[in-house]
Short mmCIF file of C-alpha atoms in Angstrom, two decimals:
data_model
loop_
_atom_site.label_atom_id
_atom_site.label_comp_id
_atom_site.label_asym_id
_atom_site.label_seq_id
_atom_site.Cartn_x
_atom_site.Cartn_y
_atom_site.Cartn_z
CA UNK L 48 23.22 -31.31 1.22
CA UNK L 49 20.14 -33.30 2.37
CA UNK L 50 18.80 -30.36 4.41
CA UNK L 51 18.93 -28.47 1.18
CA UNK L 52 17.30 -30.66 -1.00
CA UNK L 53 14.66 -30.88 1.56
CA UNK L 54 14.63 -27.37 1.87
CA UNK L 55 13.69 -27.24 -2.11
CA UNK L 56 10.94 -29.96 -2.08
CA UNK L 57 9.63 -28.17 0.96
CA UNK L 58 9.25 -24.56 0.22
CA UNK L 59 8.47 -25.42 -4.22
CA UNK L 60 5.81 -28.02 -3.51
CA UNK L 61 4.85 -28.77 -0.09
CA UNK L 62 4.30 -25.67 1.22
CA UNK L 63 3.75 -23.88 -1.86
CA UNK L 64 3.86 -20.49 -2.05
CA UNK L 65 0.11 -19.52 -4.34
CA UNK L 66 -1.39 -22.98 -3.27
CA UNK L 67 -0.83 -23.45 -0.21
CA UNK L 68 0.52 -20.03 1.17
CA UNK L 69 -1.63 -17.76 -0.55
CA UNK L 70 1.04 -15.51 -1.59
CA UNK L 71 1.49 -13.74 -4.92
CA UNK L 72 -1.97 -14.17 -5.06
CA UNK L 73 -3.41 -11.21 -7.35
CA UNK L 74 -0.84 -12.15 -10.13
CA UNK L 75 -1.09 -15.39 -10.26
CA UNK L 76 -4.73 -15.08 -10.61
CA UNK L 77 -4.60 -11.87 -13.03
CA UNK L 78 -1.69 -12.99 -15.27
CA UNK L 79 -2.19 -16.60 -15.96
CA UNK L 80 -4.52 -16.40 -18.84
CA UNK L 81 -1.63 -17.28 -21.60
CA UNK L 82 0.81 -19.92 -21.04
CA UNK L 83 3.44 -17.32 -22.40
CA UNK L 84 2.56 -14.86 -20.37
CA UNK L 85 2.93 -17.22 -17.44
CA UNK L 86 5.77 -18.15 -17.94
CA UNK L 87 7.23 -15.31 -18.50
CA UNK L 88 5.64 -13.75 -15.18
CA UNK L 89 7.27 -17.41 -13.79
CA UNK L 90 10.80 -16.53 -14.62
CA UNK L 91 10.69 -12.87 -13.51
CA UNK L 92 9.51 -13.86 -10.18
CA UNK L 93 12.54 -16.37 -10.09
CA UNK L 94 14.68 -13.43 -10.53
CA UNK L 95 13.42 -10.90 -8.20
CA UNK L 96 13.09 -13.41 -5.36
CA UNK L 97 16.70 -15.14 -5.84
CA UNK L 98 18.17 -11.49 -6.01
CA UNK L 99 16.08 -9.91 -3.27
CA UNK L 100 16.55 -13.16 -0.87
CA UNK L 101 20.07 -13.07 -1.27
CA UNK L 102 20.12 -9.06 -0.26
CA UNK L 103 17.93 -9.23 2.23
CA UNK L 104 19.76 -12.14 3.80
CA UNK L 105 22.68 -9.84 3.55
CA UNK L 106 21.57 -6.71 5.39
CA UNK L 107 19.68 -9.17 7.55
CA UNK L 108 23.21 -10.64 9.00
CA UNK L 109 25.59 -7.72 8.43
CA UNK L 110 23.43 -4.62 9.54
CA UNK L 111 19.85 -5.28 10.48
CA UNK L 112 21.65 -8.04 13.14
CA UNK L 113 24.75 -6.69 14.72
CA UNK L 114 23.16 -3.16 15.23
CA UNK L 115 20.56 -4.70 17.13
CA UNK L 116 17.66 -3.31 14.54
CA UNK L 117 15.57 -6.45 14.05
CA UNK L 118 12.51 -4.83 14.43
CA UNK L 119 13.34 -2.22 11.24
CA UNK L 120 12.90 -5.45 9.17
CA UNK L 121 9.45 -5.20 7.25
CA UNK L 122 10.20 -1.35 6.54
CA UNK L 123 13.77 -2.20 5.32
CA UNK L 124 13.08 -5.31 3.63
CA UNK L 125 9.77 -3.08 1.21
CA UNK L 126 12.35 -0.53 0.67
CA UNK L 127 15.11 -2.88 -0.32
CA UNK L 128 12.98 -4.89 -2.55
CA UNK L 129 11.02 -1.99 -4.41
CA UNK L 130 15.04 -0.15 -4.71
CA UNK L 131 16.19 -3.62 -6.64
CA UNK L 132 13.54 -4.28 -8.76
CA UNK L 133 14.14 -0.70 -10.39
CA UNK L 134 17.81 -0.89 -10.15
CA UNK L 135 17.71 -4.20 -12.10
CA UNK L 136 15.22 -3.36 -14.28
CA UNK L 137 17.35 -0.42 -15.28
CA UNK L 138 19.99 -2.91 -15.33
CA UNK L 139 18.88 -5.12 -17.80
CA UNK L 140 17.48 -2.51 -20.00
CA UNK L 141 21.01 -1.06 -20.32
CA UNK L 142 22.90 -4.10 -21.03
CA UNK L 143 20.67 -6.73 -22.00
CA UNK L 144 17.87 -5.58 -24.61
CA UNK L 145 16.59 -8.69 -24.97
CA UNK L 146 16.31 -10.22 -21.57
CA UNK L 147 14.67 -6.78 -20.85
CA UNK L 148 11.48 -7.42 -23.92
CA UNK L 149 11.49 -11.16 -22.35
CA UNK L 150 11.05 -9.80 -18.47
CA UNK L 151 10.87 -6.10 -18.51
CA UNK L 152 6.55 -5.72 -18.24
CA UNK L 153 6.69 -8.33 -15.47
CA UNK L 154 9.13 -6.91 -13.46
CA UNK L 155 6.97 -3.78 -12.76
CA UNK L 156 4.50 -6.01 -11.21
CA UNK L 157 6.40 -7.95 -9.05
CA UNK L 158 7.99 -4.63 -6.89
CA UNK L 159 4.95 -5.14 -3.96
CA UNK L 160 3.95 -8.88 -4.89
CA UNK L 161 3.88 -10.42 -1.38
CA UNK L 162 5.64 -13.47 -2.25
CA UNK L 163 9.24 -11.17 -2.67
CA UNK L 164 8.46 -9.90 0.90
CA UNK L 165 7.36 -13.03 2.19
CA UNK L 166 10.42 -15.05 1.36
CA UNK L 167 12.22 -12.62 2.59
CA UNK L 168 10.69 -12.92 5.89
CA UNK L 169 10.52 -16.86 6.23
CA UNK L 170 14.23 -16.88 5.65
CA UNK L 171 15.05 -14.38 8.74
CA UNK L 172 12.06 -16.49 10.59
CA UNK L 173 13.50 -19.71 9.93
CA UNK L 174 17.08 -18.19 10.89
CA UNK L 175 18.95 -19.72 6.77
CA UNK L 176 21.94 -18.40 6.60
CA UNK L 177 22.73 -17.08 3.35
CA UNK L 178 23.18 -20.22 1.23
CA UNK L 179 19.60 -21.76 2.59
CA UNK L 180 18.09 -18.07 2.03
CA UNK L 181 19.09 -18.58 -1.60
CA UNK L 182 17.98 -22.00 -1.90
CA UNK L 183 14.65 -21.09 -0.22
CA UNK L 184 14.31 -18.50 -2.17
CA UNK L 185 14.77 -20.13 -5.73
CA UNK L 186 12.58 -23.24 -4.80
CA UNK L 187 9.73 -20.70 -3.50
CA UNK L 188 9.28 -18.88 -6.70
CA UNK L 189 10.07 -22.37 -8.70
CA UNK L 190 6.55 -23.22 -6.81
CA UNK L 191 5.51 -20.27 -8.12
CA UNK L 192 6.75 -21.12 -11.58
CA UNK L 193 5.12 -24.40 -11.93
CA UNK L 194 2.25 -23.45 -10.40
CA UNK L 195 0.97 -20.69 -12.51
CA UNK L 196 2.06 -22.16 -15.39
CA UNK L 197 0.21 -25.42 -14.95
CA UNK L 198 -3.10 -22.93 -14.18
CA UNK L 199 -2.60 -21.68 -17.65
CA UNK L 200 -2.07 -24.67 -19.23
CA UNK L 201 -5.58 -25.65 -17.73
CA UNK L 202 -7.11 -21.99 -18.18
CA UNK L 203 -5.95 -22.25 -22.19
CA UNK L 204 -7.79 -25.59 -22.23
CA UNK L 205 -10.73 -24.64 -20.77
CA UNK L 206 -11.60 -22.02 -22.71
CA UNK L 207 -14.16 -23.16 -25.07
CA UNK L 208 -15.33 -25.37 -22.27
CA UNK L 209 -19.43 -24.49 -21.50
CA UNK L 210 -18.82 -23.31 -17.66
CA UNK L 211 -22.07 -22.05 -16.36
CA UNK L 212 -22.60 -18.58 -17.22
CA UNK L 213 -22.52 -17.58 -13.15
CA UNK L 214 -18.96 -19.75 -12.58
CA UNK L 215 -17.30 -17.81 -15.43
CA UNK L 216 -14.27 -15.69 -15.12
CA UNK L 217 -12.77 -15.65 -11.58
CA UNK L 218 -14.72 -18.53 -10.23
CA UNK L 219 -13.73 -21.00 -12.26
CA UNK L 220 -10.38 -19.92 -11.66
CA UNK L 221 -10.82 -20.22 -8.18
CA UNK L 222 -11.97 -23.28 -8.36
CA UNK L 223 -9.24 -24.63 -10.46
CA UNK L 224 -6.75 -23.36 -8.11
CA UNK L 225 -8.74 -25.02 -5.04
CA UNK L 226 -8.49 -28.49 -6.93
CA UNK L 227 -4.71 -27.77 -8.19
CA UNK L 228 -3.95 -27.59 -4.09
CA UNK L 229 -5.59 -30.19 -3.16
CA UNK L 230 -3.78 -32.06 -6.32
CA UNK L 231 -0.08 -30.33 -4.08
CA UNK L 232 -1.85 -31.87 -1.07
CA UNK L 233 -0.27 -35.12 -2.15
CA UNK L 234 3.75 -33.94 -1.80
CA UNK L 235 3.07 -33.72 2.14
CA UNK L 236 3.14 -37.16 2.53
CA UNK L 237 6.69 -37.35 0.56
CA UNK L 238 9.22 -39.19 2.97
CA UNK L 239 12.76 -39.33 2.75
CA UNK G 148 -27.54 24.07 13.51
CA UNK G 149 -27.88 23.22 9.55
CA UNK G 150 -23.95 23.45 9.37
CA UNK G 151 -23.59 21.19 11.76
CA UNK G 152 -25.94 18.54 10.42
CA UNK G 153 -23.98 18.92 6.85
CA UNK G 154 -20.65 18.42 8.73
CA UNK G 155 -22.03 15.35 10.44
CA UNK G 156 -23.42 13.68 6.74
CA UNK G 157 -20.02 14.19 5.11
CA UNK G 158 -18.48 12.48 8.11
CA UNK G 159 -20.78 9.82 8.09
CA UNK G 160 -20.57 9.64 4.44
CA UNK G 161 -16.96 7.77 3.90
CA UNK G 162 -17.68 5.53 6.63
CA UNK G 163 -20.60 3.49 5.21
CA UNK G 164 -18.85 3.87 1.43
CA UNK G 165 -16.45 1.55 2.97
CA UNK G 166 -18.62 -0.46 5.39
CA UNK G 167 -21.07 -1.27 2.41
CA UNK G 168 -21.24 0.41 -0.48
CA UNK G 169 -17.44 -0.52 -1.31
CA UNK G 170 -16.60 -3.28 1.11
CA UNK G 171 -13.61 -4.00 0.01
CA UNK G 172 -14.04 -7.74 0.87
CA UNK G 173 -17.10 -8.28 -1.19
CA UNK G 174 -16.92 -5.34 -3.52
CA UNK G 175 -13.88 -4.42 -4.59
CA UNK G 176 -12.36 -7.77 -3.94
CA UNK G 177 -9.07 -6.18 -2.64
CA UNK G 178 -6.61 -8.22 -0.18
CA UNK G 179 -7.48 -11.72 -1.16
CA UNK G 180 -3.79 -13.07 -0.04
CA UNK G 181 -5.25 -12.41 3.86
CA UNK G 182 -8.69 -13.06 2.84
CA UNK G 183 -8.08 -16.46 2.03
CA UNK G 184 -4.83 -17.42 4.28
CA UNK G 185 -6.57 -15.99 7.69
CA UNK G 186 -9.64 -17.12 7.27
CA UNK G 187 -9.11 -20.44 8.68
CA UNK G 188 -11.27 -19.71 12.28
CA UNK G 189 -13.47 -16.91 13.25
CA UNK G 190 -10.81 -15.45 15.42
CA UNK G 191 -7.85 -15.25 13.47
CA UNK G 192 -10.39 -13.30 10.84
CA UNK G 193 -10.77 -11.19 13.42
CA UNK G 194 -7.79 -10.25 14.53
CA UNK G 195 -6.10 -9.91 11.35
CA UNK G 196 -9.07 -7.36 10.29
CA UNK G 197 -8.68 -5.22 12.94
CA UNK G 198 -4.73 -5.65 12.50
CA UNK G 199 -5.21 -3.84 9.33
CA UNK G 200 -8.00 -2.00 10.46
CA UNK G 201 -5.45 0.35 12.82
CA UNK G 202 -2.80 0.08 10.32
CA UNK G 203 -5.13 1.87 8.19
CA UNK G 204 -6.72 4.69 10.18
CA UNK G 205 -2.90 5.84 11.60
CA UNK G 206 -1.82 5.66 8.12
CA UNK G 207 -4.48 7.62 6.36
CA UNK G 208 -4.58 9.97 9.46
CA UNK G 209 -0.67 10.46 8.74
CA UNK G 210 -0.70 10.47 5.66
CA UNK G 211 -3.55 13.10 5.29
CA UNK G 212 -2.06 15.23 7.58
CA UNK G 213 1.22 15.36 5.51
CA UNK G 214 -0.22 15.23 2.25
CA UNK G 215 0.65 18.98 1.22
CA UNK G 216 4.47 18.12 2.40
CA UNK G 217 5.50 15.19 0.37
CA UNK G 218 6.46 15.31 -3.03
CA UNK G 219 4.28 14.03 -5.68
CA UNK G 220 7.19 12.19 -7.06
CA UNK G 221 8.60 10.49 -3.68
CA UNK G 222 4.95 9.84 -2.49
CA UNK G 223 4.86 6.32 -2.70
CA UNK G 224 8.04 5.40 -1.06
CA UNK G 225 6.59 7.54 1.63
CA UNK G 226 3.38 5.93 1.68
CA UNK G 227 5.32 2.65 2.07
CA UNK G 228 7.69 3.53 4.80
CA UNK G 229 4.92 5.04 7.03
CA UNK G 230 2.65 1.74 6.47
CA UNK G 231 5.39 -0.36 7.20
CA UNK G 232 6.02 1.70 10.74
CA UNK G 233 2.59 1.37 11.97
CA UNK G 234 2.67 -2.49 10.53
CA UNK G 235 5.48 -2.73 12.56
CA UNK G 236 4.36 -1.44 15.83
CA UNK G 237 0.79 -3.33 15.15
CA UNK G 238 3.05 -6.70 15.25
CA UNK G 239 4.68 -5.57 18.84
CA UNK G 240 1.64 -4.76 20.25
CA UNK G 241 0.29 -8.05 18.77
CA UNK G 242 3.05 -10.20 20.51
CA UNK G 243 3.24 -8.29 23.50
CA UNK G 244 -0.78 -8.44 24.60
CA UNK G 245 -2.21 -11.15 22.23
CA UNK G 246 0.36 -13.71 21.55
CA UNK G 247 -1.90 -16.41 20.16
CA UNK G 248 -3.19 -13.89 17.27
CA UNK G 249 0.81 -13.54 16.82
CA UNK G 250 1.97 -17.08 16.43
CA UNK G 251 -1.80 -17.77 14.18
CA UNK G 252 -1.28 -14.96 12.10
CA UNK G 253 2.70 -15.76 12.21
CA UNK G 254 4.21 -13.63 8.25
CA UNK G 255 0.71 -12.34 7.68
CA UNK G 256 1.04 -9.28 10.35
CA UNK G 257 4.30 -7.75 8.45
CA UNK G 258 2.61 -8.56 4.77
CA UNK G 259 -0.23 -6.01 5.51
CA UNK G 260 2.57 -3.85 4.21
CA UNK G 261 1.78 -4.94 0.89
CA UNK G 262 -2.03 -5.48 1.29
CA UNK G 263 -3.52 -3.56 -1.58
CA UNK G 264 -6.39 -1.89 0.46
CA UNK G 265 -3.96 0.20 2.44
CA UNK G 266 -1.72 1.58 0.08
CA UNK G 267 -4.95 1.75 -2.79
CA UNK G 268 -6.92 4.03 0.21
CA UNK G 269 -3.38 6.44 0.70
CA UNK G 270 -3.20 7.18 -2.59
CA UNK G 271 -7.03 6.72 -3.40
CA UNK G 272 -8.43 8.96 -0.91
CA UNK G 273 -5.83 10.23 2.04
CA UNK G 274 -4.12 12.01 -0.66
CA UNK G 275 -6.89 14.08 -1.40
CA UNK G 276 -9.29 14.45 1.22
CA UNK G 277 -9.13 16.15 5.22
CA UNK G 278 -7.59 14.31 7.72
CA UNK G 279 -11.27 13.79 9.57
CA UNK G 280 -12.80 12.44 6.26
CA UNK G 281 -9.25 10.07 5.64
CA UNK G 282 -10.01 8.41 9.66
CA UNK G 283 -13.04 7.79 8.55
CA UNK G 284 -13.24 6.79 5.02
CA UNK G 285 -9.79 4.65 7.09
CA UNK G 286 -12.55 3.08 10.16
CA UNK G 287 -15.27 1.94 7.40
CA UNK G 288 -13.03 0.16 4.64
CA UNK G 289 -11.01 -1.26 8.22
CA UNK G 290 -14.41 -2.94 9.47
CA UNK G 291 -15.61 -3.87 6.17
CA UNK G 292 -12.55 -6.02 5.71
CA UNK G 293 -13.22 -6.82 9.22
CA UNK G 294 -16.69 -8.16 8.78
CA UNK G 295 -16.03 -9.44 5.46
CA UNK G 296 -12.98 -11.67 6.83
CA UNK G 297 -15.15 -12.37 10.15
CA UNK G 298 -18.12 -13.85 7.82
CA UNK G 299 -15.80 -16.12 5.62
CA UNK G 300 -13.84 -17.17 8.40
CA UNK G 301 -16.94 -18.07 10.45
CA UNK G 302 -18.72 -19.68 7.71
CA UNK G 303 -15.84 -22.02 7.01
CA UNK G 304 -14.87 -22.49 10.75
CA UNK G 305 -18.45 -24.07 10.78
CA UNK G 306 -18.34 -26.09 8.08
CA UNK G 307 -14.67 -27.24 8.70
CA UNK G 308 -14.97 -27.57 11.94
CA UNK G 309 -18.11 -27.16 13.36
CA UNK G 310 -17.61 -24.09 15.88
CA UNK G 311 -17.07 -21.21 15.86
CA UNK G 312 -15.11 -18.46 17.50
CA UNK G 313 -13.52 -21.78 19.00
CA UNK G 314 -17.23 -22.74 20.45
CA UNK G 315 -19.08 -25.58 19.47
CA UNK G 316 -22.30 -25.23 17.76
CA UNK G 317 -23.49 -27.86 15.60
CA UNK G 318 -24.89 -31.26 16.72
CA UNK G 319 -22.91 -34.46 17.49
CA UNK G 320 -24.48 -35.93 14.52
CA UNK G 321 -22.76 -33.32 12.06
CA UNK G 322 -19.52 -34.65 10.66
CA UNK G 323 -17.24 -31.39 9.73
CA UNK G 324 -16.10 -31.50 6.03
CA UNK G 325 -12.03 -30.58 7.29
CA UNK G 326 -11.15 -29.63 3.76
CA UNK G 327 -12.73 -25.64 4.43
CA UNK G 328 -10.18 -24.92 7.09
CA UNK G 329 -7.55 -26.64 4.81
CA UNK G 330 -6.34 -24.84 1.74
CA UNK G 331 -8.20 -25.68 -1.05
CA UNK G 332 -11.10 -25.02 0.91
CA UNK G 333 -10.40 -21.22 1.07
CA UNK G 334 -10.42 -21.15 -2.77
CA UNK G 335 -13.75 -23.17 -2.84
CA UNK G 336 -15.40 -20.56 -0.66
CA UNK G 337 -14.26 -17.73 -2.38
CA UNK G 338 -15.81 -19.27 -5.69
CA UNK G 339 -19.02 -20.04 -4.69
CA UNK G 340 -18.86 -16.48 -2.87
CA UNK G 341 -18.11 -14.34 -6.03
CA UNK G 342 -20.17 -17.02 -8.56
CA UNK G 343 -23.24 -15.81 -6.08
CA UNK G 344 -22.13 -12.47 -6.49
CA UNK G 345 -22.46 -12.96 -10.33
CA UNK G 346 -25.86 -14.69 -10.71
CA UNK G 347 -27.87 -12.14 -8.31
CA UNK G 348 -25.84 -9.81 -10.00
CA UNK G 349 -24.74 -8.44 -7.15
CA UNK G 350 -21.81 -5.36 -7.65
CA UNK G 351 -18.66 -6.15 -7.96
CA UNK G 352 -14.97 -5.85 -9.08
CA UNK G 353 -15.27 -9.40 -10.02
CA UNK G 354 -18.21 -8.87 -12.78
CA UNK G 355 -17.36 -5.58 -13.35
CA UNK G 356 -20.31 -3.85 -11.95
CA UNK G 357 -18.42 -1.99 -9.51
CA UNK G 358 -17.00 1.38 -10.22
CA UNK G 359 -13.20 0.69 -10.90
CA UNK G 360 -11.66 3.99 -12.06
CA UNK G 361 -11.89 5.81 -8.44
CA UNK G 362 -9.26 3.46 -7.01
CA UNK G 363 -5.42 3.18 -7.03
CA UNK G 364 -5.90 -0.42 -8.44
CA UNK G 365 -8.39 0.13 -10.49
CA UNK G 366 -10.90 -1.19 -8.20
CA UNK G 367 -9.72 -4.65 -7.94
CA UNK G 368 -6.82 -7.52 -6.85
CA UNK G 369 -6.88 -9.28 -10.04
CA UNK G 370 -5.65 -6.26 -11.95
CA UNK G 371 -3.55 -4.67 -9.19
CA UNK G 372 0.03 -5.77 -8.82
CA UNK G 373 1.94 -3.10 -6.97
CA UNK G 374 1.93 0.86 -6.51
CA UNK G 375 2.54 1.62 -9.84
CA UNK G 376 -0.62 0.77 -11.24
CA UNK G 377 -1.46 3.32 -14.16
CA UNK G 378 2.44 2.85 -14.47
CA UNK G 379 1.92 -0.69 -15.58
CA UNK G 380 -1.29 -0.52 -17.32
CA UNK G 381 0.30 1.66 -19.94
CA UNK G 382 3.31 -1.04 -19.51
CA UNK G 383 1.27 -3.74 -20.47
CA UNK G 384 -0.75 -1.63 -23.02
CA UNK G 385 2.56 -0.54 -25.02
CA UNK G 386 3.40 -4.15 -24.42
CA UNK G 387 0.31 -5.18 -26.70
CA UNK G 388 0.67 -2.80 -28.81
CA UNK G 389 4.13 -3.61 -29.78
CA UNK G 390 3.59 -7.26 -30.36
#
């Protein structure tokens, strides 16, 4: 139970995946102008990656392994992903209407965001087994989660600030983000 | 003799559009995820640009060749699964002759996969042009992402560290400012990199100077997030529209 707690703190703030892994990048740069839209980018991304950990964790042990195919990984893993992000969009289109308004848009944009992949590959890297893939996987894209919605919290604040005509639009985002990780810096010195 | 010189031009012609006029490090602003993760030392810059650099050429050359065969509608699960071969054997021939560039580079060899420049130049320009023009519209957007990650990655191996390419260069007196090779430093560089960009006015993606409507992504990272691209725009449009 303690492995998997520090597991969670790990992956969601230590390590975290935009901050301090760079991953999920382009979104989380491109969709964090709105606090709603944020969030709601936030929760997708929680979705896809617990769904697509757990699979990939799956064909990881019970095909990928056995057969001796490790080094099909990267081109099954895309494939898997890209398959499961249309099979639950069309999921959730068919059965839940209003999940679908809430998560549908941002769903489309998460099919080649490199923090699905990546996850997928740190758990096979790290060697989880299916219940640490999961965990992983949730606490990853709950880093994700706070992260870009605490840069649109600041982005929403800022914007009647007077930034200096050359520093506005993505610099000043940058440089928020550079100062947010540096704030993230602090959870490495967490001891337990 | 004249046909020959034309041939050579055209050629010629894709490789400098990616070199420099649409380097997609400074210009179109595509890949940031490697931009700023590898960019720690000089080396890893390098070898994670010409990672991608080889990924690229086979795959444009590939898919160029078989660009009259696949299906419009099954073209970008194609486009994925042949990137994701030649990422594939990049990574063994990565840990098999340089296996420091492996462990440095560590998830960032498989996530060229997803690196926007690749799949943006299949669909961009191997999907339309001959496989000579794809190799080499594939060799000068390769080394411009080479030289574009080589020059951040030097720049803040210098300042974080004070060598570069794992040499020493600046005086004993000059204390290295660790945060560029940290983290937060990768964002810093990138900021004062584009705000440059914006007051020499300088093209690019990121002040909207550069063209955008050629390319799979529109021309840039910030408003590319996956191989559907047009798919999503009108997503996100209808999205508007309906609220």
């Amino acid at each position: 139970m303690k492995e998997l707690v520090l597991v969670f703190i790990t992956s969601a703030f230590v390590s975290n995946v935009v901050l301090s892994r760079f991953l999920g990048l382009c979104s989380f740069v491109g969709v964090s102008k709105k606090i709603k839209t944020a969030t709601g980018m936030g929760f997708a991304v929680v979705f896809v990656i617990t769904i697509a950990s757990a699979a990939a964790n799956l064909i990881y042990d019970f095909i990928l392994d056995p057969l001796n195919l490790e080094y099909l990984q990267t081109i099954v893993f895309i494939l898997v992903i890209a398959a499961l992000v249309q099979f639950v969009e069309m999921v959730i289109k068919k059965y839940s209407p209003a999940l679908y308004n809430a998560l549908g848009v941002y769903l489309a944009l998460i099919t080649t965001n490199c923090a699905v992949l990546g996850v997928a590959l740190i758990n096979v890297q790290e060697e989880f087994n299916i219940l640490f893939s999961i965990v992983n996987g949730v606490a990853t894209a709950f880093g994700y989660l706070v992260a870009i919605t605490l840069l649109a919290g600041i982005r929403e604040r800022m914007e009647n600030n007077d930034v200096p005509k050359a520093f506005q639009g993505m610099p000043i985002v940058l440089i928020t983000s550079g100062l947010m990780a540096i704030a993230f810096f602090g959870f490495s010195n967490l001891k337990f | 003799m004249s046909k020959q010189n034309k041939e050579k031009t055209s050629l010629l012609e894709p490789f400098f559009n990616g070199l420099i006029k649409e380097n997609p490090t400074f210009v179109l602003m595509l890949g940031l995820c490697p931009t700023l993760a590898v960019t720690t030392s000089a080396s890893n810059a390098l070898g994670m640009g010409l990672s991608s650099t080889a990924v690229l050429v086979m795959s444009n050359l590939l898919i160029s060749l078989l660009r009259n065969i696949i299906p419009d509608k099954v073209r970008m699960p194609a486009y994925i699964v042949i990137v994701a071969s030649f990422v594939t054997m990049v990574q063994f021939i990565l840990q098999g002759y340089a296996p420091d560039i492996y462990e440095a580079l560590g998830i960032y060899i498989p996530l060229i996969v997803v690196n926007c420049i690749i799949l943006g130049r299949a669909e961009a320009y191997a999907n339309k042009h001959s496989v000579g023009l794809s190799v080499m519209d594939g060799f000068g957007m390769g080394f411009g992402f080479t030289i574009g990650l080589f020059l951040i990655g030097a720049f803040r191996e210098l300042l974080g560290a004070g060598t570069i390419m794992g040499f020493k260069v600046t005086p004993a007196s000059f204390e290295p400012a660790g945060i560029f090779v940290l983290a937060p430093g990768a964002f810093f560089v990138l900021a004062a990199l584009t705000a440059i960009q914006n007051k020499l006015k300088l093209p690019s993606a990121t002040n909207g100077s550069a063209t955008r409507s050629e390319l799979a992504c529109g021309g840039d990272c910030l408003s590319c997030h996956g191989d559907t691209c047009a798919d999503n725009k009108s997503k996100l449009e209808a999205s508007k529209n309906n609220k």
